[in-house]
C-alpha atoms as a PDB file:
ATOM      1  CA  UNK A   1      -7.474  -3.853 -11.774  1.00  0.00           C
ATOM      2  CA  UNK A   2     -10.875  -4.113  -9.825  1.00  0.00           C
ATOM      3  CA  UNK A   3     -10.731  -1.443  -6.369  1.00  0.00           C
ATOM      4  CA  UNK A   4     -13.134  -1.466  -3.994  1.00  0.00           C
ATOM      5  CA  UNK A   5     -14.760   0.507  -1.946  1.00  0.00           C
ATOM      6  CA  UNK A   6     -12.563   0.991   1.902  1.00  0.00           C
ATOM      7  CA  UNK A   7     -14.888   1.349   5.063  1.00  0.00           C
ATOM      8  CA  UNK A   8     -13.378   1.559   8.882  1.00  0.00           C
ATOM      9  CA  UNK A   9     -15.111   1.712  11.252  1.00  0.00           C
ATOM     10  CA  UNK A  10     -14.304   2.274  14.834  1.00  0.00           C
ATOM     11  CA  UNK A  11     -10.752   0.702  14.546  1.00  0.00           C
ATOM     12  CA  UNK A  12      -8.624   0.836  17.863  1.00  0.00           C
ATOM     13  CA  UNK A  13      -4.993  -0.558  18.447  1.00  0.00           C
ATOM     14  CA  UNK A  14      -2.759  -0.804  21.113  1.00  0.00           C
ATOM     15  CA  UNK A  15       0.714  -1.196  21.022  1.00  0.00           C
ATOM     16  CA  UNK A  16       2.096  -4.451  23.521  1.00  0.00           C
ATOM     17  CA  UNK A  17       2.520  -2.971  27.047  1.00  0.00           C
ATOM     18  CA  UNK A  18       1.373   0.905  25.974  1.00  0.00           C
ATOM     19  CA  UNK A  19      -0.858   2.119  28.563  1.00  0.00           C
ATOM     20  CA  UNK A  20      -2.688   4.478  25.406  1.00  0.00           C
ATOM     21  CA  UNK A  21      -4.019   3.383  22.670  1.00  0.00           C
ATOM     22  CA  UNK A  22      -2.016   4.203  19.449  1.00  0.00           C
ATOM     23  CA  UNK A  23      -5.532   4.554  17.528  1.00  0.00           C
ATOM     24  CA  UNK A  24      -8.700   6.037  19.138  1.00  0.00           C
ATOM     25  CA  UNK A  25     -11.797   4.425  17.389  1.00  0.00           C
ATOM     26  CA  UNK A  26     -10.747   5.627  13.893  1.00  0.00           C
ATOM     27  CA  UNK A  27     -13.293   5.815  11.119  1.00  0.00           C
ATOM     28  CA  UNK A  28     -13.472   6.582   7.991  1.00  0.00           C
ATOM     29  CA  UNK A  29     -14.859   5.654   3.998  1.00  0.00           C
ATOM     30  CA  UNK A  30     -13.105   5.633   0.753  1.00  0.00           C
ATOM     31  CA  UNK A  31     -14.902   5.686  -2.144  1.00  0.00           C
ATOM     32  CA  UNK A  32     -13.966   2.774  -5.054  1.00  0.00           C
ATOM     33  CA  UNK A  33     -11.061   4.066  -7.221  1.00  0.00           C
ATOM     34  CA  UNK A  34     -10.248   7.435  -5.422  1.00  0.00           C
ATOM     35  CA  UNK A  35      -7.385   8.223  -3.781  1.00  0.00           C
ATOM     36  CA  UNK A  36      -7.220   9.602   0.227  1.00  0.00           C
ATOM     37  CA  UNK A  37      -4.427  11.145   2.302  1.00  0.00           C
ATOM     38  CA  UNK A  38      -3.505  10.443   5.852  1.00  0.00           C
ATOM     39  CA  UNK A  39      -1.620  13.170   6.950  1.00  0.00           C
ATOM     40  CA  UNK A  40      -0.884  13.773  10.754  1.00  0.00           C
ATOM     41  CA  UNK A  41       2.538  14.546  12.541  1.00  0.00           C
ATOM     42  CA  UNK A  42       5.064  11.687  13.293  1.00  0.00           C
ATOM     43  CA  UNK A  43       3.980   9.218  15.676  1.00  0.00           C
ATOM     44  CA  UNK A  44       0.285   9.811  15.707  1.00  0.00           C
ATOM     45  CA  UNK A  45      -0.339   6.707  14.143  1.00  0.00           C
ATOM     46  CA  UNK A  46      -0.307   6.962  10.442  1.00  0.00           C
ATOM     47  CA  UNK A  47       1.741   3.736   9.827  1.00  0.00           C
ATOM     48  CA  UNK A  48       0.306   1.748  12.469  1.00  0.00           C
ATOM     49  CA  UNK A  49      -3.257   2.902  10.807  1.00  0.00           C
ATOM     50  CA  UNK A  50      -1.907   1.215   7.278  1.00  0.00           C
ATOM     51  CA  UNK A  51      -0.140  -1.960   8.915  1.00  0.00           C
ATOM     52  CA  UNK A  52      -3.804  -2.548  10.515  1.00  0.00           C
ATOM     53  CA  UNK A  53      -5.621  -2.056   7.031  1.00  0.00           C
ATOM     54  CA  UNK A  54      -3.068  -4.542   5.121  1.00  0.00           C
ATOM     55  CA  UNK A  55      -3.301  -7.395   8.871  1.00  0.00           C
ATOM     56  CA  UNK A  56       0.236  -6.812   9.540  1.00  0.00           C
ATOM     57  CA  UNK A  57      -1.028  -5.662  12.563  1.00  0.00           C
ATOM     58  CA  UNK A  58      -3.827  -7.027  14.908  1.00  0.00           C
ATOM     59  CA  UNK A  59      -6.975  -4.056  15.892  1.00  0.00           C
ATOM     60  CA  UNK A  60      -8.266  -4.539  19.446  1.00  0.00           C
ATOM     61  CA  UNK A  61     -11.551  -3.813  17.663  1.00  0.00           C
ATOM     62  CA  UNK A  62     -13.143  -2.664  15.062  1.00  0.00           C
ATOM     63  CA  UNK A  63     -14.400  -3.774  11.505  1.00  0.00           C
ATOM     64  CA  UNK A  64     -12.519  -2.876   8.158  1.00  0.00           C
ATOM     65  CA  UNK A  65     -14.656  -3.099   4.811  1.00  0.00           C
ATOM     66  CA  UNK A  66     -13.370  -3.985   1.264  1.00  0.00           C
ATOM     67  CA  UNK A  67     -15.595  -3.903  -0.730  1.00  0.00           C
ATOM     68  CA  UNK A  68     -17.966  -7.024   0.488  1.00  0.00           C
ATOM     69  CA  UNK A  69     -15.599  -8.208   2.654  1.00  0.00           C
ATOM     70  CA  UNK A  70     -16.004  -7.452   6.228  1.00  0.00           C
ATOM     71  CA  UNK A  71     -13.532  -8.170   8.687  1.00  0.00           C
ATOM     72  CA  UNK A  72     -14.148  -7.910  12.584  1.00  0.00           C
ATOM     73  CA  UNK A  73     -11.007  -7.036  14.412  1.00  0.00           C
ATOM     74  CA  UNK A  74      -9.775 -10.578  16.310  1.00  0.00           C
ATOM     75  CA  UNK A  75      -7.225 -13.173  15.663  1.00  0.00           C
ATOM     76  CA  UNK A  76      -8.280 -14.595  12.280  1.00  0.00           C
ATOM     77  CA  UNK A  77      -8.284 -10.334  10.633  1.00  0.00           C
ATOM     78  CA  UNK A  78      -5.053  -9.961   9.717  1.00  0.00           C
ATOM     79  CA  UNK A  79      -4.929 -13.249   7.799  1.00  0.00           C
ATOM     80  CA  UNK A  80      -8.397 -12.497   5.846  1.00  0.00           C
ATOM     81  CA  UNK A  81      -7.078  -9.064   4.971  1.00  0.00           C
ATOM     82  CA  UNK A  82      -4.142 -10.080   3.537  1.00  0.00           C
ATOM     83  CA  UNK A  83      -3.842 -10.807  -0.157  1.00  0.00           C
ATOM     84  CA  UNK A  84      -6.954  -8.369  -0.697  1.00  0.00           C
ATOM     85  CA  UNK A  85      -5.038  -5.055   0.553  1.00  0.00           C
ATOM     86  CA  UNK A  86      -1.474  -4.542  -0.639  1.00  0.00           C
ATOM     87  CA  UNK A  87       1.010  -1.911   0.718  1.00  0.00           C
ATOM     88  CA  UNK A  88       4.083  -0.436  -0.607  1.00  0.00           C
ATOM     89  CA  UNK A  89       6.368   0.219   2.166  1.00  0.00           C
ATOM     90  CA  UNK A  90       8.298   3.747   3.033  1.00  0.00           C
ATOM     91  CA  UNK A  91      11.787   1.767   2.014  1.00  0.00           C
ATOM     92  CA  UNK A  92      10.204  -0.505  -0.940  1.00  0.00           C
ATOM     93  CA  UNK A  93      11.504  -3.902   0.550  1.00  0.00           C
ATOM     94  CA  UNK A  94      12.184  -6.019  -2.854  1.00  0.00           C
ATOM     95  CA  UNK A  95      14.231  -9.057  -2.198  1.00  0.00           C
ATOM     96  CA  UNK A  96      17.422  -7.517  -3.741  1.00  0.00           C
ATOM     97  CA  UNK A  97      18.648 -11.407  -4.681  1.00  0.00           C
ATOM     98  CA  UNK A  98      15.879 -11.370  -7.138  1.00  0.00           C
ATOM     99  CA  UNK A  99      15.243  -9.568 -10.441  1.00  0.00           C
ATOM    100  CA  UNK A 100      12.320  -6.927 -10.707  1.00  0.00           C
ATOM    101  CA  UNK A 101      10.067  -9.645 -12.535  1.00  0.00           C
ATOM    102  CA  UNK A 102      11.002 -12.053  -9.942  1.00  0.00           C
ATOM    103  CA  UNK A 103       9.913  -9.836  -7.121  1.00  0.00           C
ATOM    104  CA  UNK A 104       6.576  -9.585  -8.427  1.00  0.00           C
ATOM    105  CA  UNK A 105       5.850 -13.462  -9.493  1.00  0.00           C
ATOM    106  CA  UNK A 106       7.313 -14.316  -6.250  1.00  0.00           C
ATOM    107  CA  UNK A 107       4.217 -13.930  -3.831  1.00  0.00           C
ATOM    108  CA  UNK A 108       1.039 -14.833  -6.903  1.00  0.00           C
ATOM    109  CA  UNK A 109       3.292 -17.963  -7.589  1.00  0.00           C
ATOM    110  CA  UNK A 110       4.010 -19.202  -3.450  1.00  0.00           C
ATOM    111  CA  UNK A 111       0.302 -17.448  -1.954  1.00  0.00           C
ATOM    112  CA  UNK A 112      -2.406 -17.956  -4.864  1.00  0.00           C
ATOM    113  CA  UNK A 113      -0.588 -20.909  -6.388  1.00  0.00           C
ATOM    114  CA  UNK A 114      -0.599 -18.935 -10.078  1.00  0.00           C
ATOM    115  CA  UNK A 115       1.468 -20.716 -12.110  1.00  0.00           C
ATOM    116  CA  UNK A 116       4.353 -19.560 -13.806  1.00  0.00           C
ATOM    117  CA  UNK A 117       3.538 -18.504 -17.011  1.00  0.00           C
ATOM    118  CA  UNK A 118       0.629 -16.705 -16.262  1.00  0.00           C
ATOM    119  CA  UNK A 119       2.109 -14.529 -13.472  1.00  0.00           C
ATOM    120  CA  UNK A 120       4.944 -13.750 -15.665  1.00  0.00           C
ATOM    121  CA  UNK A 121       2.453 -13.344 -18.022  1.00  0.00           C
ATOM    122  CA  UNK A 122       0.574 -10.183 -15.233  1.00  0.00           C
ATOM    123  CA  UNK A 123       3.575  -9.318 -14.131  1.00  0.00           C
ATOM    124  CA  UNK A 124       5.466  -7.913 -17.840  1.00  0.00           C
ATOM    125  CA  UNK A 125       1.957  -6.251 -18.408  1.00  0.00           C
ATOM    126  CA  UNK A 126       2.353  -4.678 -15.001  1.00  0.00           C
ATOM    127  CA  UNK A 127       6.128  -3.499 -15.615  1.00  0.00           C
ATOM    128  CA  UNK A 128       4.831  -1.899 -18.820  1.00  0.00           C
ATOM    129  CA  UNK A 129       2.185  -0.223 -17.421  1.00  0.00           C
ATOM    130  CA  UNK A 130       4.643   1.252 -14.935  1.00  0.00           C
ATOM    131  CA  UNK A 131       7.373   2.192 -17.305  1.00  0.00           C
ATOM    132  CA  UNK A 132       9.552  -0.258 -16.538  1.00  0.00           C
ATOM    133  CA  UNK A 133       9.173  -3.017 -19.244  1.00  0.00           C
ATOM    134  CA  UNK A 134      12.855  -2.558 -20.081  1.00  0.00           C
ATOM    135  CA  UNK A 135      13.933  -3.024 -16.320  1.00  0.00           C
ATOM    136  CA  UNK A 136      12.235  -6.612 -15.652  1.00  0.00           C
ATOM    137  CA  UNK A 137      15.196  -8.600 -15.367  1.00  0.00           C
ATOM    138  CA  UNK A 138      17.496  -6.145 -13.745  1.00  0.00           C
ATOM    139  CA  UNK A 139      18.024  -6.633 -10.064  1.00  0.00           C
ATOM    140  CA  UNK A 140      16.599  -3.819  -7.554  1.00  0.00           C
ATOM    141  CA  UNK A 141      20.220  -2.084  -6.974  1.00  0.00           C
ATOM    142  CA  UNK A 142      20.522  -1.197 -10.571  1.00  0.00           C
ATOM    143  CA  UNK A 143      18.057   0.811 -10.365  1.00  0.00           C
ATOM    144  CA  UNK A 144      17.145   4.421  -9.524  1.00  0.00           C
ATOM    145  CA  UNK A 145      14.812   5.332  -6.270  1.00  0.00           C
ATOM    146  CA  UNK A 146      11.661   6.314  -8.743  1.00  0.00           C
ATOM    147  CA  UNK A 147      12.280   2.868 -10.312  1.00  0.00           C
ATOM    148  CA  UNK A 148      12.571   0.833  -7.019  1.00  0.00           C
ATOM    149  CA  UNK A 149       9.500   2.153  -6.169  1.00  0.00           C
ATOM    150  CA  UNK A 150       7.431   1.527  -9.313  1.00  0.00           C
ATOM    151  CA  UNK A 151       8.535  -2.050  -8.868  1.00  0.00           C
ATOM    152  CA  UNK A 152       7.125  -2.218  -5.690  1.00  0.00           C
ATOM    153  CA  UNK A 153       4.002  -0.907  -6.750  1.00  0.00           C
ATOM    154  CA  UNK A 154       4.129  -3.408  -9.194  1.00  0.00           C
ATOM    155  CA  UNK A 155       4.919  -6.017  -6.987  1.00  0.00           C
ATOM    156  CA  UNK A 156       2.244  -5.029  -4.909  1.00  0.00           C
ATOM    157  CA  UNK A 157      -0.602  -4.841  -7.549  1.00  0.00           C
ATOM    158  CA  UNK A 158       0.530  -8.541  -8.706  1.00  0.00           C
ATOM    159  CA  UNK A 159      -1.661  -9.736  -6.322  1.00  0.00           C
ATOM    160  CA  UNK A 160      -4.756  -8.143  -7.965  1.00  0.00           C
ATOM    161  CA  UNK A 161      -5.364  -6.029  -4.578  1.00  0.00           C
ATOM    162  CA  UNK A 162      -9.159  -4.413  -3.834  1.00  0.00           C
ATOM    163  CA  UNK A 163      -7.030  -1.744  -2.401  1.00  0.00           C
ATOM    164  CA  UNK A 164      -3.416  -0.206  -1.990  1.00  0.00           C
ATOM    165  CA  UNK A 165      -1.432   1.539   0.668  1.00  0.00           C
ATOM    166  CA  UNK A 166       1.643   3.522   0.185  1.00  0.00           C
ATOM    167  CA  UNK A 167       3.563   4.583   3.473  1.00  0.00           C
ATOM    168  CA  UNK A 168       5.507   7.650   3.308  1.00  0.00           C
ATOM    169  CA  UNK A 169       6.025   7.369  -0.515  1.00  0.00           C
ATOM    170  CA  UNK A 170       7.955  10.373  -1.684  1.00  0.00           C
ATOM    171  CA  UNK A 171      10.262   9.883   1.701  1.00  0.00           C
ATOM    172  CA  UNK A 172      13.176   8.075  -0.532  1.00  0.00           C
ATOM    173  CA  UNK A 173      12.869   9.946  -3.429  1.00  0.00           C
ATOM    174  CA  UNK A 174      14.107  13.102  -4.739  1.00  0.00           C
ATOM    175  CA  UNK A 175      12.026  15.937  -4.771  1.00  0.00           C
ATOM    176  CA  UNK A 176      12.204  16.435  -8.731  1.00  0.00           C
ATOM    177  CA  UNK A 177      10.879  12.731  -8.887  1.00  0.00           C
ATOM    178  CA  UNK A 178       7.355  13.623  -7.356  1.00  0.00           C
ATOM    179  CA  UNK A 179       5.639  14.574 -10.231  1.00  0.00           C
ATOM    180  CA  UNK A 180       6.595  11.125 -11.422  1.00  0.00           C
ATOM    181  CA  UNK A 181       4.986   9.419  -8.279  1.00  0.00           C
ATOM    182  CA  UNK A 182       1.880  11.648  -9.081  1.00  0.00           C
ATOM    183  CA  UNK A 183       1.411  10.705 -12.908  1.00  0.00           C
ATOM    184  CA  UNK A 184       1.513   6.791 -11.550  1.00  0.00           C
ATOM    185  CA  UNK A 185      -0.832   7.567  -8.813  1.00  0.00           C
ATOM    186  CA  UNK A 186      -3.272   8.827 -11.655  1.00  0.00           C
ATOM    187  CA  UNK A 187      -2.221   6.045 -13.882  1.00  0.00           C
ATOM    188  CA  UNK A 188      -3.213   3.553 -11.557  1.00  0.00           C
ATOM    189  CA  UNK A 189      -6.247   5.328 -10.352  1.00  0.00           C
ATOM    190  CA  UNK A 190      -7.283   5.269 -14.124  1.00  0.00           C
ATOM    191  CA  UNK A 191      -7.348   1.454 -13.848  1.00  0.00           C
ATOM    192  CA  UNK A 192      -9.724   1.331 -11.015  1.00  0.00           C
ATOM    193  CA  UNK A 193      -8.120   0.940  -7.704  1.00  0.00           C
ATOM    194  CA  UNK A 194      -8.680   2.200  -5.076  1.00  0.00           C
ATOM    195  CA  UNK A 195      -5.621   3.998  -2.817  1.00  0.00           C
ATOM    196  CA  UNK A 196      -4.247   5.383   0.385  1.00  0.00           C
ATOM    197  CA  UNK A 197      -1.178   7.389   0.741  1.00  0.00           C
ATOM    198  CA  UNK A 198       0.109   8.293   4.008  1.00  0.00           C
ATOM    199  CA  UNK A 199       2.418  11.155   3.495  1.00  0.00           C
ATOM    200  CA  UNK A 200       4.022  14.422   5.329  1.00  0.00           C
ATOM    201  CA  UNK A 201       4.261  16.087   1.545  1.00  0.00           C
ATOM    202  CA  UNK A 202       1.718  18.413   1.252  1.00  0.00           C
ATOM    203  CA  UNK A 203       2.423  19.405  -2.878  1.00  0.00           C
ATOM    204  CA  UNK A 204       1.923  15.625  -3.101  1.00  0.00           C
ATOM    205  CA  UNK A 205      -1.912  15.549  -1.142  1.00  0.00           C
ATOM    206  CA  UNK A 206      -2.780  18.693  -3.964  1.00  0.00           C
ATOM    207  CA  UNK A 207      -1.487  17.109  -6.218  1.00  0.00           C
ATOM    208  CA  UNK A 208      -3.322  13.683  -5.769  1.00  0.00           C
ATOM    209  CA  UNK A 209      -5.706  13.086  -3.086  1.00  0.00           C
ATOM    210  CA  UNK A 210      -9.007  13.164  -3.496  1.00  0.00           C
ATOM    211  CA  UNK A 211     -10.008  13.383   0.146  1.00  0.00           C
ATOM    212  CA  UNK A 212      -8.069  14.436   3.228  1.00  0.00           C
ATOM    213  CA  UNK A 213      -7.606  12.845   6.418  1.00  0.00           C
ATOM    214  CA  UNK A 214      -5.870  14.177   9.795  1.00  0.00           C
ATOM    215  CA  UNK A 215      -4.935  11.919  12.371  1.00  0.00           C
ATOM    216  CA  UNK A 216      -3.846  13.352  15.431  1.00  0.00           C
ATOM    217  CA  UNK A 217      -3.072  11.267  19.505  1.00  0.00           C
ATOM    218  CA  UNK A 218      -4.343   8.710  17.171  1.00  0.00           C
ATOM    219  CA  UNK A 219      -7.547  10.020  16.170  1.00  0.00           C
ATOM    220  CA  UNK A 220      -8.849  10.649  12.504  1.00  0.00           C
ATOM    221  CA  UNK A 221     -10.899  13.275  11.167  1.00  0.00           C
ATOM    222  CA  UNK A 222     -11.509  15.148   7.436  1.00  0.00           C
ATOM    223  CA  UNK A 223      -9.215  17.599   7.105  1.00  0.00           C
END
């Protein structure tokens, strides 16, 4: 794994029809391989921040930065950024008709055209990483929460990502299972990429973050 560097820089969205903006010229700078926090209250635009960042959602303006890649808010962003930031969502979102190895060949195989031995290939040596070697050809509701969610990651990091977001990620688990989310935060961290967690849990940010960021009426600022 390869991170890179994260730079925003004076990123505002709008919501269709809102008459406020749901981000306020946010900016901010992640160095390559740490990991940063987003913390604010609900609604203040955490989420919609990390939908931006992976071009699920379209800026009004704005540039985002990965690494050499610069990408000026407009219609062709969310395209560009996609495939070169990957997200883990609050409620994981693996196609439960597939197997755990089949979740994470699906998108190198049908996007980058990989071909099937070799993303089998990245994907086993992702599982392992993760801890879940022995899990690749079970299906997602066999598993527990902690599990679902490493195969996400893995899933996720499949696609050889500059960066990765993780929305809400202790939300679905149980509180003994943080620990576990922190010790693959690290482990991944170890390998080089870069991350961004948006999360409420404030053991998790001490436990994790390298830097700190409050967003608040959809503004951002160290905290």
């Amino acid at each position: 794994m390869n991170g890179a560097a994260l730079r925003v820089e004076g990123l505002t969205h709008r919501h269709r029809g809102a008459a406020a903006p749901t981000l306020r010229d946010v900016s901010f700078a992640v160095p390559a391989g740490a990991i940063a926090a987003i913390v604010g209250e609900s609604g203040a635009g955490k989420t919609t921040l990390l939908r931006c960042l992976a071009g699920l959602d379209r800026a009004e303006r704005g540039t985002i930065a990965v690494g050499d890649r610069v990408v000026v808010a407009g219609r062709h962003a969310a395209a560009t950024l996609r495939g070169h930031v990957g997200l883990v969502f609050q409620s994981f979102e693996l196609f439960p008709h597939l197997t755990v190895l089949e979740n994470c060949v699906l998108a190198p195989r049908r996007v980058r055209g990989a071909a099937r031995r070799a993303a089998e290939a990245a994907a086993r040596a992702l599982l392992d990483r993760l801890g879940l070697a022995d899990k690749a050809d079970e299906h997602p509701a066999r598993l527990s929460g902690g599990q679902c969610q490493r195969a996400a990651i893995a899933r996720a990091l499949a696609m050889a990502p500059a960066c990765l977001l993780y929305d809400e990620p202790t939300s679905a688990l149980d509180p003994a299972r943080r620990s576990e989310l922190v010790e693959v935060l690290a482990r991944v961290r170890a390998d080089g990429m870069t991350q961004v967690v948006v999360t409420h849990d404030a053991a998790l940010v001490a436990a994790a973050a390298d830097r700190v960021f409050r967003i608040d009426g959809g503004r951002l600022a160290a905290a």
